[in-house]
CSV table of C-alpha atoms in Angstrom, one decimal:
chain,number,residue,atom,x,y,z
A,1,MET,CA,41.1,-13.7,9.0
A,2,THR,CA,40.6,-16.5,11.6
A,3,ASP,CA,37.6,-18.8,11.5
A,4,ALA,CA,36.3,-17.3,14.7
A,5,ALA,CA,36.5,-13.8,13.4
A,6,ARG,CA,34.8,-14.8,10.2
A,7,GLY,CA,32.0,-16.4,12.2
A,8,ARG,CA,31.5,-13.2,14.2
A,9,ARG,CA,31.2,-11.1,11.0
A,10,LEU,CA,28.7,-13.2,9.0
A,11,GLY,CA,25.9,-11.1,10.3
A,12,ALA,CA,27.2,-7.9,8.7
A,13,ARG,CA,24.6,-5.9,6.8
A,14,ILE,CA,24.8,-3.6,3.8
A,15,GLU,CA,24.6,-0.5,6.1
A,16,GLU,CA,27.8,-1.6,7.8
A,17,VAL,CA,29.6,-2.2,4.5
A,18,ALA,CA,28.5,1.3,3.4
A,19,ARG,CA,29.7,2.8,6.7
A,20,GLU,CA,33.1,0.9,6.5
A,21,ALA,CA,33.7,2.0,2.9
A,22,GLY,CA,32.5,5.6,3.4
A,23,VAL,CA,29.9,5.4,0.7
A,24,SER,CA,26.1,5.2,0.4
A,25,LYS,CA,24.1,2.0,0.5
A,26,SER,CA,23.1,2.6,-3.2
A,27,THR,CA,26.8,2.6,-4.1
A,28,VAL,CA,27.4,-0.6,-2.3
A,29,SER,CA,24.4,-2.1,-4.1
A,30,ARG,CA,25.7,-1.0,-7.5
A,31,VAL,CA,29.1,-2.6,-6.7
A,32,ILE,CA,27.4,-5.8,-5.5
A,33,ASN,CA,25.3,-5.9,-8.6
A,34,GLY,CA,28.3,-5.3,-10.9
A,35,GLU,CA,26.8,-2.1,-12.3
A,36,GLN,CA,28.8,0.8,-13.9
A,37,TYR,CA,28.9,4.4,-12.9
A,38,VAL,CA,30.9,3.7,-9.8
A,39,SER,CA,34.4,5.2,-9.4
A,40,SER,CA,37.3,2.9,-9.1
A,41,LYS,CA,38.1,4.3,-5.7
A,42,ALA,CA,34.6,3.7,-4.3
A,43,ARG,CA,34.6,0.2,-5.9
A,44,GLU,CA,37.9,-0.7,-4.2
A,45,ALA,CA,36.6,0.7,-0.9
A,46,VAL,CA,33.5,-1.4,-1.1
A,47,HIS,CA,35.4,-4.6,-2.0
A,48,ALA,CA,37.8,-4.0,0.9
A,49,ALA,CA,34.8,-3.5,3.3
A,50,ILE,CA,33.1,-6.7,2.1
A,51,LEU,CA,36.3,-8.7,2.7
A,52,SER,CA,36.9,-7.0,6.1
A,53,LEU,CA,33.4,-7.5,7.4
A,54,GLY,CA,32.7,-10.9,5.9
A,55,TYR,CA,29.6,-9.5,4.3
A,56,SER,CA,27.5,-12.3,2.7
A,57,PRO,CA,30.7,-14.1,1.6
A,58,ASN,CA,29.1,-16.1,-1.3
A,59,GLN,CA,27.4,-13.0,-2.7
A,60,ALA,CA,30.6,-11.0,-2.3
A,61,ALA,CA,32.5,-13.7,-4.3
A,62,ARG,CA,30.0,-13.3,-7.1
A,63,THR,CA,30.4,-9.5,-6.9
A,64,LEU,CA,34.2,-9.7,-7.2
A,65,ALA,CA,33.7,-11.9,-10.2
A,66,GLY,CA,31.3,-9.3,-11.7
A,67,SER,CA,28.3,-11.7,-12.0
A,68,ARG,CA,24.7,-12.0,-10.8
A,69,THR,CA,22.4,-15.0,-10.8
A,70,ASN,CA,19.4,-13.1,-12.3
A,71,CYS,CA,17.3,-15.4,-10.1
A,72,ILE,CA,15.1,-14.8,-7.1
A,73,ALA,CA,13.3,-17.2,-4.7
A,74,LEU,CA,9.7,-17.3,-3.5
A,75,VAL,CA,9.8,-19.0,-0.1
A,76,VAL,CA,6.5,-20.2,1.3
A,77,SER,CA,6.5,-21.4,5.0
A,78,GLU,CA,3.9,-24.1,4.4
A,79,GLN,CA,3.8,-27.7,3.3
A,80,GLY,CA,4.1,-28.3,-0.4
A,81,SER,CA,0.6,-29.9,-0.8
A,82,ARG,CA,-1.0,-26.8,0.8
A,83,VAL,CA,0.9,-24.4,-1.4
A,84,LEU,CA,-0.1,-26.2,-4.6
A,85,SER,CA,-3.8,-26.5,-3.7
A,86,ASP,CA,-4.6,-23.2,-2.0
A,87,PRO,CA,-5.9,-20.5,-4.5
A,88,PHE,CA,-4.4,-17.7,-2.4
A,89,PHE,CA,-0.9,-19.0,-3.1
A,90,ALA,CA,-1.7,-19.5,-6.7
A,91,GLY,CA,-2.9,-15.9,-7.0
A,92,VAL,CA,0.3,-14.6,-5.3
A,93,LEU,CA,2.4,-16.7,-7.7
A,94,ARG,CA,0.6,-15.3,-10.7
A,95,GLY,CA,1.4,-11.8,-9.5
A,96,VAL,CA,5.0,-12.6,-8.9
A,97,HIS,CA,5.3,-14.1,-12.4
A,98,GLY,CA,3.5,-11.2,-14.0
A,99,GLU,CA,5.9,-8.6,-12.4
A,100,LEU,CA,8.9,-10.6,-13.6
A,101,ILE,CA,7.9,-10.5,-17.2
A,102,GLY,CA,10.5,-8.5,-19.2
A,103,HIS,CA,13.1,-8.4,-16.4
A,104,ARG,CA,14.9,-11.6,-17.4
A,105,VAL,CA,14.9,-12.8,-13.9
A,106,GLN,CA,14.1,-16.5,-13.1
A,107,LEU,CA,12.0,-17.6,-10.1
A,108,VAL,CA,12.7,-20.5,-7.8
A,109,LEU,CA,9.7,-21.7,-5.6
A,110,MET,CA,10.7,-23.2,-2.3
A,111,MET,CA,8.6,-24.5,0.6
A,112,SER,CA,10.2,-23.9,4.1
A,113,GLN,CA,9.8,-26.6,6.8
A,114,GLN,CA,11.4,-26.4,10.2
A,115,ASP,CA,13.4,-29.6,9.7
A,116,ASP,CA,15.1,-28.3,6.6
A,117,GLU,CA,15.5,-24.6,7.3
A,118,LYS,CA,19.2,-24.9,7.8
A,119,ASP,CA,19.6,-26.3,4.3
A,120,LEU,CA,17.2,-23.6,2.9
A,121,VAL,CA,19.2,-20.8,4.5
A,122,GLY,CA,22.4,-22.3,3.2
A,123,TYR,CA,21.0,-22.4,-0.4
A,124,LEU,CA,19.5,-18.9,-0.3
A,125,CYS,CA,22.7,-17.4,1.1
A,126,GLY,CA,25.0,-19.6,-0.9
A,127,GLY,CA,25.1,-17.5,-4.1
A,128,HIS,CA,22.2,-19.2,-5.9
A,129,VAL,CA,19.7,-16.3,-5.8
A,130,ASP,CA,20.0,-12.5,-5.7
A,131,GLY,CA,17.1,-12.0,-3.3
A,132,ALA,CA,14.0,-13.7,-1.8
A,133,LEU,CA,10.3,-13.2,-1.3
A,134,VAL,CA,9.1,-14.8,1.9
A,135,LEU,CA,5.4,-15.6,2.4
A,136,SER,CA,3.1,-17.1,5.1
A,137,LEU,CA,5.2,-16.8,8.2
A,138,HIS,CA,4.1,-18.2,11.5
A,139,GLY,CA,5.0,-16.9,14.9
A,140,GLN,CA,8.4,-15.5,15.6
A,141,ASP,CA,10.0,-17.2,12.6
A,142,PRO,CA,13.7,-16.2,12.5
A,143,LEU,CA,14.0,-16.8,8.7
A,144,PRO,CA,13.6,-13.2,7.5
A,145,ARG,CA,16.0,-11.8,10.1
A,146,THR,CA,18.5,-14.6,9.4
A,147,LEU,CA,18.4,-13.8,5.6
A,148,ALA,CA,18.5,-10.0,6.1
A,149,ASP,CA,21.4,-10.3,8.6
A,150,ALA,CA,23.3,-12.4,6.0
A,151,GLY,CA,23.0,-9.6,3.5
A,152,LEU,CA,20.4,-11.2,1.2
A,153,PRO,CA,17.7,-8.6,0.0
A,154,ILE,CA,14.3,-9.9,1.0
A,155,VAL,CA,10.7,-8.7,1.1
A,156,VAL,CA,8.0,-10.4,3.3
A,157,GLY,CA,4.4,-11.0,2.2
A,158,GLY,CA,2.3,-10.1,5.3
A,159,ARG,CA,3.4,-8.2,8.4
A,160,PRO,CA,6.2,-10.3,10.1
A,161,LEU,CA,5.8,-10.9,13.8
A,162,GLY,CA,9.4,-11.6,14.6
A,163,ALA,CA,11.5,-9.4,12.2
A,164,SER,CA,11.3,-5.7,12.8
A,165,GLY,CA,12.9,-3.6,10.1
A,166,VAL,CA,12.5,-6.2,7.4
A,167,PRO,CA,10.6,-4.8,4.3
A,168,TYR,CA,7.1,-6.2,3.9
A,169,VAL,CA,3.9,-5.8,1.8
A,170,ASP,CA,0.5,-6.5,3.3
A,171,ALA,CA,-3.2,-6.0,2.8
A,172,ASP,CA,-5.1,-3.6,5.1
A,173,ASN,CA,-6.4,-6.5,7.1
A,174,PHE,CA,-7.5,-4.5,10.1
A,175,ASN,CA,-9.7,-2.0,8.2
A,176,GLY,CA,-11.0,-4.7,5.9
A,177,ALA,CA,-12.3,-6.8,8.8
A,178,LEU,CA,-13.6,-3.6,10.5
A,179,GLU,CA,-15.7,-2.9,7.4
A,180,ALA,CA,-17.1,-6.5,7.4
A,181,ALA,CA,-18.1,-6.2,11.0
A,182,ARG,CA,-19.8,-2.8,10.4
A,183,HIS,CA,-21.7,-4.3,7.4
A,184,LEU,CA,-23.1,-7.2,9.5
A,185,ALA,CA,-24.1,-4.9,12.4
A,186,THR,CA,-25.7,-2.2,10.2
A,187,THR,CA,-27.8,-4.8,8.5
A,188,GLY,CA,-29.4,-5.6,11.8
A,189,ARG,CA,-27.3,-8.6,13.0
A,190,ARG,CA,-26.7,-8.7,16.8
A,191,ARG,CA,-25.1,-12.1,17.6
A,192,ILE,CA,-22.1,-11.8,15.3
A,193,ALA,CA,-19.4,-14.4,15.5
A,194,THR,CA,-16.0,-14.7,13.8
A,195,ILE,CA,-13.9,-17.5,12.6
A,196,ALA,CA,-10.5,-16.0,13.0
A,197,GLY,CA,-7.2,-17.0,11.3
A,198,PRO,CA,-4.3,-18.7,13.2
A,199,LYS,CA,-3.2,-17.1,16.4
A,200,ASP,CA,0.5,-17.3,15.3
A,201,MET,CA,0.0,-15.2,12.2
A,202,ALA,CA,-0.3,-11.4,11.9
A,203,VAL,CA,-3.0,-11.7,9.3
A,204,GLY,CA,-5.2,-13.6,11.8
A,205,MET,CA,-4.5,-11.2,14.6
A,206,ASP,CA,-5.1,-8.1,12.5
A,207,ARG,CA,-8.4,-9.3,11.1
A,208,LEU,CA,-9.6,-10.3,14.6
A,209,SER,CA,-8.7,-6.9,15.9
A,210,GLY,CA,-10.5,-5.2,13.1
A,211,TRP,CA,-13.7,-7.3,13.7
A,212,ARG,CA,-13.6,-6.4,17.4
A,213,ARG,CA,-13.2,-2.7,16.6
A,214,GLY,CA,-16.0,-2.7,14.1
A,215,LEU,CA,-18.5,-4.4,16.5
A,216,GLY,CA,-17.4,-2.1,19.4
A,217,GLU,CA,-18.2,0.9,17.3
A,218,CYS,CA,-21.7,-0.5,16.7
A,219,GLY,CA,-22.3,-1.5,20.4
A,220,VAL,CA,-22.3,-5.2,19.6
A,221,GLU,CA,-20.7,-7.9,21.8
A,222,SER,CA,-17.6,-9.5,20.4
A,223,ASP,CA,-17.5,-12.7,22.6
A,224,LEU,CA,-18.1,-15.3,19.9
A,225,VAL,CA,-14.6,-16.3,18.5
A,226,ALA,CA,-13.4,-19.6,17.1
A,227,TYR,CA,-10.1,-20.2,15.2
A,228,GLY,CA,-9.2,-21.9,11.9
A,229,ASP,CA,-6.1,-22.5,9.9
A,230,PHE,CA,-7.2,-21.2,6.5
A,231,THR,CA,-8.6,-24.6,5.3
A,232,PRO,CA,-12.2,-25.5,4.5
A,233,GLU,CA,-12.2,-28.2,7.2
A,234,SER,CA,-11.2,-25.8,9.9
A,235,GLY,CA,-13.9,-23.4,8.8
A,236,ALA,CA,-16.5,-26.2,9.1
A,237,GLN,CA,-15.3,-27.3,12.5
A,238,ALA,CA,-15.1,-23.7,13.9
A,239,MET,CA,-18.7,-23.0,12.6
A,240,ALA,CA,-19.9,-26.1,14.4
A,241,GLU,CA,-18.2,-25.0,17.6
A,242,LEU,CA,-19.8,-21.6,17.4
A,243,LEU,CA,-23.3,-22.9,16.8
A,244,LYS,CA,-22.9,-25.2,19.8
A,245,ARG,CA,-21.9,-22.3,22.0
A,246,ASP,CA,-24.8,-20.1,20.8
A,247,PRO,CA,-27.4,-21.4,18.4
A,248,ALA,CA,-28.8,-17.8,18.1
A,249,ILE,CA,-25.9,-16.6,16.0
A,250,ASP,CA,-27.2,-14.5,13.2
A,251,GLY,CA,-24.0,-13.3,11.5
A,252,VAL,CA,-20.4,-14.5,11.1
A,253,PHE,CA,-17.3,-12.9,9.7
A,254,VAL,CA,-14.9,-15.6,8.4
A,255,ALA,CA,-11.3,-14.5,8.0
A,256,ALA,CA,-10.7,-16.2,4.7
A,257,ASP,CA,-13.0,-17.3,1.8
A,258,ILE,CA,-11.7,-20.8,1.9
A,259,MET,CA,-12.7,-21.2,5.5
A,260,ALA,CA,-16.1,-19.6,4.7
A,261,LEU,CA,-16.8,-22.5,2.3
A,262,GLY,CA,-16.5,-24.9,5.2
A,263,ALA,CA,-18.7,-22.6,7.4
A,264,LEU,CA,-21.4,-22.5,4.8
A,265,GLN,CA,-21.5,-26.3,4.6
A,266,THR,CA,-21.9,-26.5,8.4
A,267,LEU,CA,-24.7,-23.9,8.3
A,268,HIS,CA,-26.6,-25.8,5.6
A,269,ALA,CA,-26.1,-29.1,7.4
A,270,ASN,CA,-27.7,-27.6,10.6
A,271,GLY,CA,-30.7,-26.2,8.7
A,272,LYS,CA,-29.6,-22.6,8.8
A,273,ARG,CA,-30.6,-20.4,5.9
A,274,VAL,CA,-28.0,-18.0,4.5
A,275,PRO,CA,-28.5,-15.1,4.8
A,276,GLU,CA,-32.0,-15.3,6.3
A,277,ASP,CA,-30.9,-17.0,9.5
A,278,VAL,CA,-27.1,-16.4,9.4
A,279,ALA,CA,-25.4,-13.8,7.3
A,280,VAL,CA,-21.8,-14.7,6.2
A,281,VAL,CA,-18.9,-12.4,5.2
A,282,GLY,CA,-15.6,-13.7,4.1
A,283,PHE,CA,-12.2,-12.2,3.2
A,284,ASP,CA,-10.0,-12.4,0.0
A,285,ASP,CA,-12.6,-12.4,-2.8
A,286,LEU,CA,-11.0,-15.4,-4.4
A,287,ALA,CA,-12.7,-16.8,-7.5
A,288,LEU,CA,-14.5,-19.3,-5.3
A,289,ALA,CA,-16.4,-16.6,-3.5
A,290,SER,CA,-18.6,-15.7,-6.5
A,291,THR,CA,-19.5,-19.4,-7.1
A,292,ALA,CA,-20.3,-20.3,-3.5
A,293,VAL,CA,-23.9,-21.1,-2.6
A,294,PRO,CA,-25.1,-18.5,-2.0
A,295,PRO,CA,-22.5,-16.2,-3.6
A,296,LEU,CA,-20.3,-14.9,-0.8
A,297,THR,CA,-20.1,-11.3,0.4
A,298,THR,CA,-16.5,-10.8,1.2
A,299,VAL,CA,-13.6,-8.3,1.7
A,300,LYS,CA,-11.6,-8.0,-1.5
A,301,GLN,CA,-7.8,-8.0,-1.4
A,302,ASP,CA,-6.0,-8.1,-4.7
A,303,VAL,CA,-3.9,-11.2,-4.2
A,304,GLU,CA,-2.1,-10.9,-7.5
A,305,GLN,CA,-1.3,-7.2,-6.7
A,306,LEU,CA,0.2,-8.4,-3.5
A,307,GLY,CA,2.6,-10.7,-5.4
A,308,ARG,CA,3.3,-8.0,-7.9
A,309,THR,CA,4.1,-5.4,-5.3
A,310,MET,CA,6.4,-7.7,-3.3
A,311,THR,CA,8.3,-8.4,-6.5
A,312,TRP,CA,8.5,-4.8,-7.5
A,313,ARG,CA,9.9,-3.9,-4.1
A,314,LEU,CA,12.6,-6.6,-4.2
A,315,LEU,CA,13.6,-5.7,-7.8
A,316,ALA,CA,13.8,-2.0,-6.9
A,317,GLU,CA,16.1,-2.8,-4.0
A,318,LEU,CA,18.3,-5.0,-6.2
A,319,ALA,CA,18.5,-2.2,-8.7
A,320,GLY,CA,19.9,0.1,-5.9
A,321,GLU,CA,16.9,2.5,-5.7
A,322,GLU,CA,17.0,4.8,-2.8
A,323,GLY,CA,14.1,6.0,-0.5
A,324,LEU,CA,12.1,2.8,-0.9
A,325,PRO,CA,9.2,2.5,1.6
A,326,PRO,CA,10.0,0.0,4.5
A,327,SER,CA,6.4,-1.3,4.3
A,328,LEU,CA,3.4,-1.1,1.9
A,329,LEU,CA,-0.2,-1.5,2.8
A,330,LEU,CA,-2.6,-2.4,0.0
A,331,PRO,CA,-6.2,-1.3,0.1
A,332,THR,CA,-9.2,-3.6,0.7
A,333,SER,CA,-12.9,-3.1,-0.2
A,334,LEU,CA,-16.2,-4.8,0.7
A,335,VAL,CA,-17.9,-6.8,-2.2
A,336,VAL,CA,-21.6,-7.3,-1.3
A,337,ARG,CA,-23.2,-10.5,-2.7
A,338,ALA,CA,-26.1,-12.7,-1.6
A,339,SER,CA,-24.7,-14.2,1.7
A,340,ALA,CA,-25.0,-11.0,3.7
């Protein structure tokens, strides 16, 4: 095979290998994973298709040698300092680790930055891991599609904006935010603002849409919107911006508990009583929500379950299970405390 031909075929996917070999995707997966119960004829056909199509060359090399790495990667598209300090990522990591117990699979934690993405892709597709969990994507990030097209099994945490057809697990962000907005409106609040998440993340967009829908159902205006980046500092700044625009705000839905902490600080600094003057509802129900002053009413998503479900979905695909759901949406629920 010429270098040019090999380059054209690096994007081959498992479906193409199955089609070329005349077998099912699960049979290809069993061959790739070195499992038994595959006829010698089917195994030879899959090997020939892998070589012909150039499917994930490094993974194919491991297959022909009959080995697996028994290692998966958790790739977080954020700076390392953010990942190590944010309780959301810690919760996801606990869930991933919990699901891996008993599977004899090791975990590699990687932080993805734009300037090193080429090296990251090279590592992930270079035979070092059997699959990847990808978390906290921004915008039209090509990473999931690049990995999937290279034949690496992946599962994304959160709905990806730029990679249709890639398996993902997410919380029901829309309906969770809708319930938060309904709660604020039905308790008599009428100037209800929101501190939304980043504009380049599906989680921010979905929670903003749910808030708007909830207020619309209750006949309340939805014109008071500010944006944060899921840090306490951005929540404090956004709350200050909203108060400057309309000092009569009497309710606010904050798209993450960690931003709600900053919002509470700003409200206290401006002499606003919570919930008497301004009711506050967050999202996540992290441990910090119950210890906030006052304790935070919030939308609960099970962050550890998110990590567990992502990991289950990836391990199931690696095991060759058929009929797996392309996406999974985990439920949310409103936890009422003293802030609203």
